[in-house]
PDB file of C-alpha atoms in Angstrom:
ATOM      1  CA  MET A 266      20.871 -10.698 -19.448  1.00  0.00           C
ATOM      2  CA  PRO A 267      17.627 -12.786 -19.335  1.00  0.00           C
ATOM      3  CA  GLU A 268      19.176 -15.058 -16.679  1.00  0.00           C
ATOM      4  CA  LYS A 269      19.246 -12.098 -14.262  1.00  0.00           C
ATOM      5  CA  TYR A 270      15.476 -11.806 -14.590  1.00  0.00           C
ATOM      6  CA  THR A 271      14.696 -15.512 -14.238  1.00  0.00           C
ATOM      7  CA  THR A 272      15.062 -18.427 -11.863  1.00  0.00           C
ATOM      8  CA  PRO A 273      14.535 -22.181 -12.557  1.00  0.00           C
ATOM      9  CA  TYR A 274      11.741 -24.056 -10.748  1.00  0.00           C
ATOM     10  CA  PRO A 275      10.723 -27.728 -10.806  1.00  0.00           C
ATOM     11  CA  ALA A 276       7.204 -28.548 -11.932  1.00  0.00           C
ATOM     12  CA  ARG A 277       5.184 -31.589 -12.955  1.00  0.00           C
ATOM     13  CA  ARG A 278       3.574 -31.432 -16.395  1.00  0.00           C
ATOM     14  CA  ILE A 279       0.336 -33.404 -16.742  1.00  0.00           C
ATOM     15  CA  TYR A 280      -1.071 -34.163 -20.189  1.00  0.00           C
ATOM     16  CA  SER A 281      -4.677 -34.640 -21.209  1.00  0.00           C
ATOM     17  CA  ASP A 282      -3.940 -38.237 -22.256  1.00  0.00           C
ATOM     18  CA  GLY A 283      -2.908 -39.152 -18.701  1.00  0.00           C
ATOM     19  CA  ARG A 284       0.869 -38.918 -19.093  1.00  0.00           C
ATOM     20  CA  ALA A 285       2.916 -36.997 -16.534  1.00  0.00           C
ATOM     21  CA  GLU A 286       6.556 -35.964 -16.345  1.00  0.00           C
ATOM     22  CA  ASP A 287       8.879 -33.939 -14.153  1.00  0.00           C
ATOM     23  CA  THR A 288      10.294 -30.835 -15.770  1.00  0.00           C
ATOM     24  CA  GLU A 289      11.963 -27.555 -14.993  1.00  0.00           C
ATOM     25  CA  VAL A 290      10.769 -24.142 -16.133  1.00  0.00           C
ATOM     26  CA  LEU A 291      12.079 -20.603 -15.877  1.00  0.00           C
ATOM     27  CA  LEU A 292      10.004 -18.174 -13.834  1.00  0.00           C
ATOM     28  CA  ALA A 293      10.366 -14.405 -13.762  1.00  0.00           C
ATOM     29  CA  LYS A 294      12.010 -13.089 -10.591  1.00  0.00           C
ATOM     30  CA  GLU A 295      10.190 -10.602  -8.375  1.00  0.00           C
ATOM     31  CA  CYS A 296      11.620  -8.833  -5.333  1.00  0.00           C
ATOM     32  CA  PRO A 297      10.477  -6.178  -2.840  1.00  0.00           C
ATOM     33  CA  VAL A 298      12.158  -2.809  -3.355  1.00  0.00           C
ATOM     34  CA  LYS A 299      12.045  -0.286  -0.507  1.00  0.00           C
ATOM     35  CA  LEU A 300      12.134   3.414  -1.381  1.00  0.00           C
ATOM     36  CA  PHE A 301      13.446   5.921   1.166  1.00  0.00           C
ATOM     37  CA  LEU A 302      12.967   9.697   0.857  1.00  0.00           C
ATOM     38  CA  ASP A 303      15.579  11.639   2.809  1.00  0.00           C
ATOM     39  CA  GLY A 304      16.131   8.684   5.140  1.00  0.00           C
ATOM     40  CA  LYS A 305      12.481   7.827   5.761  1.00  0.00           C
ATOM     41  CA  GLN A 306      10.840   4.794   4.202  1.00  0.00           C
ATOM     42  CA  PHE A 307       8.207   5.915   1.743  1.00  0.00           C
ATOM     43  CA  THR A 308       6.885   2.761   0.101  1.00  0.00           C
ATOM     44  CA  THR A 309       7.723  -0.751  -1.057  1.00  0.00           C
ATOM     45  CA  LEU A 310       7.429  -1.787  -4.697  1.00  0.00           C
ATOM     46  CA  PHE A 311       7.566  -5.288  -6.133  1.00  0.00           C
ATOM     47  CA  SER A 312       9.560  -5.495  -9.345  1.00  0.00           C
ATOM     48  CA  SER A 313      12.186  -7.369 -11.305  1.00  0.00           C
ATOM     49  CA  PRO A 314      15.558  -7.159  -9.491  1.00  0.00           C
ATOM     50  CA  LEU A 315      17.329  -4.839 -11.976  1.00  0.00           C
ATOM     51  CA  GLU A 316      17.259  -1.100 -12.843  1.00  0.00           C
ATOM     52  CA  LEU A 317      16.241  -0.160  -9.284  1.00  0.00           C
ATOM     53  CA  LYS A 318      17.629   3.380  -9.545  1.00  0.00           C
ATOM     54  CA  GLU A 319      15.592   3.944 -12.695  1.00  0.00           C
ATOM     55  CA  LEU A 320      12.543   2.438 -10.997  1.00  0.00           C
ATOM     56  CA  ALA A 321      12.762   4.819  -8.046  1.00  0.00           C
ATOM     57  CA  VAL A 322      13.270   7.951 -10.133  1.00  0.00           C
ATOM     58  CA  GLY A 323      10.578   7.068 -12.634  1.00  0.00           C
ATOM     59  CA  HIS A 324       8.090   6.033  -9.972  1.00  0.00           C
ATOM     60  CA  LEU A 325       8.371   9.262  -8.013  1.00  0.00           C
ATOM     61  CA  ILE A 326       7.867  11.280 -11.196  1.00  0.00           C
ATOM     62  CA  THR A 327       5.028   9.278 -12.752  1.00  0.00           C
ATOM     63  CA  GLU A 328       3.171   9.249  -9.439  1.00  0.00           C
ATOM     64  CA  GLY A 329       3.469  13.020  -9.145  1.00  0.00           C
ATOM     65  CA  ILE A 330       5.509  12.855  -5.927  1.00  0.00           C
ATOM     66  CA  LEU A 331       8.555  14.780  -7.192  1.00  0.00           C
ATOM     67  CA  SER A 332       9.782  16.489 -10.321  1.00  0.00           C
ATOM     68  CA  PHE A 333      13.141  15.408 -11.724  1.00  0.00           C
ATOM     69  CA  LYS A 334      14.773  18.677 -10.692  1.00  0.00           C
ATOM     70  CA  GLU A 335      13.762  18.021  -7.064  1.00  0.00           C
ATOM     71  CA  ILE A 336      15.878  14.840  -6.922  1.00  0.00           C
ATOM     72  CA  ALA A 337      19.327  15.610  -5.507  1.00  0.00           C
ATOM     73  CA  GLY A 338      20.755  12.088  -5.532  1.00  0.00           C
ATOM     74  CA  VAL A 339      19.941   8.370  -5.675  1.00  0.00           C
ATOM     75  CA  GLU A 340      21.833   5.491  -4.042  1.00  0.00           C
ATOM     76  CA  VAL A 341      21.041   1.789  -4.313  1.00  0.00           C
ATOM     77  CA  GLU A 342      21.976  -0.639  -1.524  1.00  0.00           C
ATOM     78  CA  GLY A 343      20.776  -4.148  -2.274  1.00  0.00           C
ATOM     79  CA  ASN A 344      17.009  -3.918  -2.684  1.00  0.00           C
ATOM     80  CA  GLU A 345      16.799  -0.532  -0.975  1.00  0.00           C
ATOM     81  CA  VAL A 346      16.899   2.792  -2.833  1.00  0.00           C
ATOM     82  CA  TYR A 347      17.710   6.028  -1.008  1.00  0.00           C
ATOM     83  CA  ILE A 348      16.595   9.255  -2.653  1.00  0.00           C
ATOM     84  CA  LEU A 349      17.879  12.627  -1.493  1.00  0.00           C
ATOM     85  CA  THR A 350      15.516  15.440  -2.382  1.00  0.00           C
ATOM     86  CA  LEU A 351      15.384  19.217  -2.493  1.00  0.00           C
ATOM     87  CA  LYS A 352      11.809  19.175  -1.227  1.00  0.00           C
ATOM     88  CA  GLU A 353      11.089  20.112   2.385  1.00  0.00           C
ATOM     89  CA  LYS A 354       7.804  18.245   2.748  1.00  0.00           C
ATOM     90  CA  HIS A 355       6.849  14.843   1.403  1.00  0.00           C
ATOM     91  CA  PRO A 356       3.405  13.264   1.135  1.00  0.00           C
ATOM     92  CA  SER A 357       2.384  10.767   3.783  1.00  0.00           C
ATOM     93  CA  GLN A 358       1.756   7.122   3.037  1.00  0.00           C
ATOM     94  CA  ASP A 359      -1.971   8.023   2.840  1.00  0.00           C
ATOM     95  CA  GLY A 360      -1.125  10.674   0.284  1.00  0.00           C
ATOM     96  CA  PHE A 361       0.782   8.109  -1.718  1.00  0.00           C
ATOM     97  CA  SER A 362      -2.187   5.740  -1.656  1.00  0.00           C
ATOM     98  CA  GLN A 363      -4.441   8.451  -3.033  1.00  0.00           C
ATOM     99  CA  ALA A 364      -1.949   9.155  -5.812  1.00  0.00           C
ATOM    100  CA  THR A 365      -1.874   5.526  -6.890  1.00  0.00           C
ATOM    101  CA  ARG A 366      -5.667   5.539  -7.180  1.00  0.00           C
ATOM    102  CA  GLY A 367      -5.415   8.350  -9.702  1.00  0.00           C
ATOM    103  CA  ALA A 368      -6.426  11.216  -7.420  1.00  0.00           C
ATOM    104  CA  GLY A 369      -5.001  14.674  -7.969  1.00  0.00           C
ATOM    105  CA  LYS A 370      -5.168  17.515 -10.426  1.00  0.00           C
ATOM    106  CA  GLN A 371      -5.780  17.005 -14.113  1.00  0.00           C
ATOM    107  CA  ILE A 372      -2.583  16.598 -16.137  1.00  0.00           C
ATOM    108  CA  PHE A 373      -2.194  18.220 -19.553  1.00  0.00           C
ATOM    109  CA  VAL A 374       0.684  17.273 -21.864  1.00  0.00           C
ATOM    110  CA  ASP A 375       1.893  20.536 -23.391  1.00  0.00           C
ATOM    111  CA  SER A 376       3.564  19.133 -26.490  1.00  0.00           C
ATOM    112  CA  ASP A 377       3.039  19.530 -30.230  1.00  0.00           C
ATOM    113  CA  SER A 378       4.832  16.277 -31.135  1.00  0.00           C
ATOM    114  CA  ILE A 379       3.504  14.446 -34.201  1.00  0.00           C
ATOM    115  CA  PHE A 380       4.645  10.975 -35.324  1.00  0.00           C
ATOM    116  CA  ASP A 381       4.683   9.295 -38.712  1.00  0.00           C
ATOM    117  CA  PRO A 382       2.784   5.978 -38.893  1.00  0.00           C
ATOM    118  CA  GLU A 383       6.029   4.316 -40.016  1.00  0.00           C
ATOM    119  CA  ALA A 384       7.653   5.213 -36.690  1.00  0.00           C
ATOM    120  CA  LEU A 385       4.803   3.516 -34.835  1.00  0.00           C
ATOM    121  CA  PHE A 386       4.794   0.410 -37.019  1.00  0.00           C
ATOM    122  CA  ALA A 387       8.548   0.164 -36.398  1.00  0.00           C
ATOM    123  CA  GLY A 388       7.747  -0.298 -32.725  1.00  0.00           C
ATOM    124  CA  THR A 389       6.335  -3.767 -33.371  1.00  0.00           C
ATOM    125  CA  GLY A 390       9.906  -4.967 -33.780  1.00  0.00           C
ATOM    126  CA  HIS A 391      10.647  -4.087 -30.156  1.00  0.00           C
ATOM    127  CA  LEU A 392       7.601  -5.647 -28.489  1.00  0.00           C
ATOM    128  CA  GLU A 393       9.054  -9.012 -27.437  1.00  0.00           C
ATOM    129  CA  SER A 394      12.009  -9.719 -25.195  1.00  0.00           C
ATOM    130  CA  GLU A 395      14.062 -12.855 -24.603  1.00  0.00           C
ATOM    131  CA  THR A 396      12.884 -12.846 -20.988  1.00  0.00           C
ATOM    132  CA  TYR A 397       9.244 -12.949 -22.062  1.00  0.00           C
ATOM    133  CA  LYS A 398       9.917 -15.793 -24.499  1.00  0.00           C
ATOM    134  CA  LEU A 399      11.530 -17.770 -21.673  1.00  0.00           C
ATOM    135  CA  THR A 400       8.998 -17.063 -18.926  1.00  0.00           C
ATOM    136  CA  ARG A 401       5.783 -15.717 -20.492  1.00  0.00           C
ATOM    137  CA  GLY A 402       5.590 -13.671 -17.318  1.00  0.00           C
ATOM    138  CA  THR A 403       6.980 -10.190 -17.994  1.00  0.00           C
ATOM    139  CA  HIS A 404       5.984  -6.860 -19.500  1.00  0.00           C
ATOM    140  CA  LEU A 405       8.015  -4.428 -21.541  1.00  0.00           C
ATOM    141  CA  ALA A 406       8.056  -0.669 -22.014  1.00  0.00           C
ATOM    142  CA  ALA A 407      10.156   1.305 -24.471  1.00  0.00           C
ATOM    143  CA  LEU A 408      10.711   4.860 -25.628  1.00  0.00           C
ATOM    144  CA  ILE A 409      11.055   5.354 -29.377  1.00  0.00           C
ATOM    145  CA  ASP A 410      11.901   8.473 -31.362  1.00  0.00           C
ATOM    146  CA  GLY A 411      10.131  10.031 -34.324  1.00  0.00           C
ATOM    147  CA  LYS A 412      12.107   7.926 -36.798  1.00  0.00           C
ATOM    148  CA  GLY A 413      11.170   4.656 -35.132  1.00  0.00           C
ATOM    149  CA  LYS A 414      14.569   4.238 -33.470  1.00  0.00           C
ATOM    150  CA  LEU A 415      14.669   2.564 -30.062  1.00  0.00           C
ATOM    151  CA  THR A 416      16.160   4.747 -27.309  1.00  0.00           C
ATOM    152  CA  VAL A 417      15.285   2.863 -24.090  1.00  0.00           C
ATOM    153  CA  ARG A 418      13.717  -0.544 -23.505  1.00  0.00           C
ATOM    154  CA  ILE A 419      13.213  -2.269 -20.148  1.00  0.00           C
ATOM    155  CA  VAL A 420      11.564  -5.516 -19.039  1.00  0.00           C
ATOM    156  CA  ASP A 421       9.791  -5.999 -15.708  1.00  0.00           C
ATOM    157  CA  VAL A 422       7.247  -8.278 -14.067  1.00  0.00           C
ATOM    158  CA  GLY A 423       4.872  -5.313 -13.778  1.00  0.00           C
ATOM    159  CA  ARG A 424       3.635  -3.153 -16.643  1.00  0.00           C
ATOM    160  CA  HIS A 425       3.634  -0.109 -14.346  1.00  0.00           C
ATOM    161  CA  ASN A 426       7.196  -0.839 -13.188  1.00  0.00           C
ATOM    162  CA  ALA A 427       8.372  -1.078 -16.793  1.00  0.00           C
ATOM    163  CA  VAL A 428       6.914   2.375 -17.449  1.00  0.00           C
ATOM    164  CA  ASP A 429       8.553   3.805 -14.327  1.00  0.00           C
ATOM    165  CA  LYS A 430      11.913   2.324 -15.287  1.00  0.00           C
ATOM    166  CA  VAL A 431      12.010   3.636 -18.863  1.00  0.00           C
ATOM    167  CA  VAL A 432      10.991   7.104 -17.665  1.00  0.00           C
ATOM    168  CA  GLY A 433      13.678   7.036 -14.971  1.00  0.00           C
ATOM    169  CA  ALA A 434      16.285   5.719 -17.402  1.00  0.00           C
ATOM    170  CA  ALA A 435      15.490   8.386 -19.997  1.00  0.00           C
ATOM    171  CA  LEU A 436      15.674  11.248 -17.513  1.00  0.00           C
ATOM    172  CA  LEU A 437      18.889   9.975 -15.951  1.00  0.00           C
ATOM    173  CA  ARG A 438      20.398   9.888 -19.449  1.00  0.00           C
ATOM    174  CA  GLY A 439      19.264  13.438 -20.178  1.00  0.00           C
ATOM    175  CA  LEU A 440      16.829  12.487 -22.954  1.00  0.00           C
ATOM    176  CA  ASP A 441      14.001  14.813 -24.009  1.00  0.00           C
ATOM    177  CA  ILE A 442      10.943  12.626 -23.405  1.00  0.00           C
ATOM    178  CA  SER A 443       8.565  15.076 -25.069  1.00  0.00           C
ATOM    179  CA  HIS A 444       9.854  14.002 -28.510  1.00  0.00           C
ATOM    180  CA  LEU A 445       9.553  10.263 -27.835  1.00  0.00           C
ATOM    181  CA  TYR A 446       6.580   7.938 -27.758  1.00  0.00           C
ATOM    182  CA  MET A 447       6.062   5.111 -25.291  1.00  0.00           C
ATOM    183  CA  LEU A 448       5.562   1.526 -26.394  1.00  0.00           C
ATOM    184  CA  SER A 449       3.938  -0.864 -23.920  1.00  0.00           C
ATOM    185  CA  THR A 450       2.934  -4.520 -23.887  1.00  0.00           C
ATOM    186  CA  GLY A 451       0.271  -3.915 -21.242  1.00  0.00           C
ATOM    187  CA  ARG A 452      -3.332  -2.794 -21.307  1.00  0.00           C
ATOM    188  CA  GLN A 453      -3.841   0.905 -20.686  1.00  0.00           C
ATOM    189  CA  PRO A 454      -6.291   1.977 -17.975  1.00  0.00           C
ATOM    190  CA  ALA A 455      -6.476   5.596 -16.825  1.00  0.00           C
ATOM    191  CA  TYR A 456      -3.838   4.946 -14.174  1.00  0.00           C
ATOM    192  CA  MET A 457      -1.227   3.941 -16.749  1.00  0.00           C
ATOM    193  CA  ILE A 458      -2.034   6.848 -19.059  1.00  0.00           C
ATOM    194  CA  THR A 459      -1.765   9.289 -16.173  1.00  0.00           C
ATOM    195  CA  LYS A 460       1.696   7.963 -15.281  1.00  0.00           C
ATOM    196  CA  ALA A 461       2.880   8.607 -18.838  1.00  0.00           C
ATOM    197  CA  ALA A 462       1.258  12.037 -18.896  1.00  0.00           C
ATOM    198  CA  ARG A 463       3.064  13.118 -15.726  1.00  0.00           C
ATOM    199  CA  ALA A 464       6.341  12.313 -17.472  1.00  0.00           C
ATOM    200  CA  GLY A 465       5.377  14.498 -20.441  1.00  0.00           C
ATOM    201  CA  ILE A 466       4.839  11.632 -22.902  1.00  0.00           C
ATOM    202  CA  SER A 467       2.443  12.637 -25.686  1.00  0.00           C
ATOM    203  CA  LEU A 468       1.749   9.250 -27.312  1.00  0.00           C
ATOM    204  CA  VAL A 469       1.347   5.764 -25.866  1.00  0.00           C
ATOM    205  CA  ALA A 470       1.109   2.705 -28.111  1.00  0.00           C
ATOM    206  CA  THR A 471       0.304  -0.818 -26.948  1.00  0.00           C
ATOM    207  CA  LYS A 472      -0.085  -4.172 -28.620  1.00  0.00           C
ATOM    208  CA  ALA A 473      -3.045  -4.766 -26.290  1.00  0.00           C
ATOM    209  CA  MET A 474      -6.399  -2.994 -26.160  1.00  0.00           C
ATOM    210  CA  PRO A 475      -6.895  -0.029 -23.803  1.00  0.00           C
ATOM    211  CA  PHE A 476      -9.677   0.341 -21.273  1.00  0.00           C
ATOM    212  CA  ASP A 477     -12.337   2.987 -21.826  1.00  0.00           C
ATOM    213  CA  SER A 478     -10.926   4.835 -18.811  1.00  0.00           C
ATOM    214  CA  GLY A 479      -7.554   4.981 -20.558  1.00  0.00           C
ATOM    215  CA  VAL A 480      -9.072   6.489 -23.690  1.00  0.00           C
ATOM    216  CA  GLU A 481     -10.902   9.177 -21.723  1.00  0.00           C
ATOM    217  CA  ALA A 482      -7.764   9.954 -19.689  1.00  0.00           C
ATOM    218  CA  ALA A 483      -5.726  10.318 -22.889  1.00  0.00           C
ATOM    219  CA  LYS A 484      -8.279  12.722 -24.358  1.00  0.00           C
ATOM    220  CA  LYS A 485      -8.236  14.895 -21.244  1.00  0.00           C
ATOM    221  CA  ALA A 486      -4.425  14.885 -21.104  1.00  0.00           C
ATOM    222  CA  ASN A 487      -3.970  15.945 -24.770  1.00  0.00           C
ATOM    223  CA  MET A 488      -2.358  12.583 -25.536  1.00  0.00           C
ATOM    224  CA  CYS A 489      -2.572  10.110 -28.376  1.00  0.00           C
ATOM    225  CA  LEU A 490      -3.465   6.525 -27.485  1.00  0.00           C
ATOM    226  CA  VAL A 491      -2.826   3.713 -29.959  1.00  0.00           C
ATOM    227  CA  GLY A 492      -4.034   0.173 -29.349  1.00  0.00           C
ATOM    228  CA  GLN A 493      -3.703  -3.201 -31.042  1.00  0.00           C
ATOM    229  CA  LEU A 494      -0.445  -2.138 -32.689  1.00  0.00           C
ATOM    230  CA  ARG A 495       0.440  -4.657 -35.390  1.00  0.00           C
ATOM    231  CA  GLN A 496       2.769  -4.677 -38.389  1.00  0.00           C
ATOM    232  CA  GLU A 497      -0.173  -4.136 -40.722  1.00  0.00           C
ATOM    233  CA  SER A 498      -2.478  -1.830 -38.742  1.00  0.00           C
ATOM    234  CA  MET A 499      -3.212   0.059 -35.535  1.00  0.00           C
ATOM    235  CA  LEU A 500      -6.220   1.555 -33.780  1.00  0.00           C
ATOM    236  CA  VAL A 501      -6.053   5.220 -32.751  1.00  0.00           C
ATOM    237  CA  PHE A 502      -8.437   5.958 -29.885  1.00  0.00           C
ATOM    238  CA  ALA A 503      -7.466   9.504 -28.875  1.00  0.00           C
ATOM    239  CA  GLY A 504      -5.356  12.379 -30.157  1.00  0.00           C
ATOM    240  CA  GLU A 505      -5.578  11.310 -33.798  1.00  0.00           C
ATOM    241  CA  TRP A 506      -3.844  14.545 -34.872  1.00  0.00           C
ATOM    242  CA  ARG A 507      -0.568  13.268 -33.387  1.00  0.00           C
ATOM    243  CA  VAL A 508      -0.357  10.565 -36.074  1.00  0.00           C
ATOM    244  CA  ARG A 509       0.541  12.165 -39.394  1.00  0.00           C
ATOM    245  CA  ILE A 510      -1.587  10.765 -42.231  1.00  0.00           C
TER     246      ILE A 510
END
């Protein structure tokens, strides 16, 4: 599977002692993906070239464009994704731009989900992918249940795309996201937290450190935000009650 995400490129490695040599390295692939709503182009995303159906579904939901029940069908043709909807009116491109800047009504995650620390520590075993080891150029997002069991995991060149794809994959499989937590390799600004909140995710954990805007967004959305997740410890920045001590 990693070979579908990567492509070999020649490079010249130069050492500090003056030596130089030709080499070949694997780089992560990125491609433009055009989304069409009811036949009209809506936007173009740049992502890894796999899981495009999941990307489209997850993106429309995490950006607040559509709810899952408003999606009537999804077809993928090459790097183009066609979404049929049950919605009469769609936002303009300007409306989309405002959404991506975090504009819109406040989101509140109406969930009473609580997770054991052991389930969160178990997530550290799912943080690295073969594609990342080969390229050092990808992010990962995963959805994990209350027992620490992996349900969905997807790699992408963009941290936001990875989130969109796991949300889309989970919904297309009929999973109840409200009982899962999201694991991410990326930093968590308000924009990323808001995407998770729109999907109904109550806890986000990352191996990185969040931004202050991400912490404040998590507090407002009734979410738990965990940073610097390691095998031996974690930092809980918001929604401490969701981690059972």
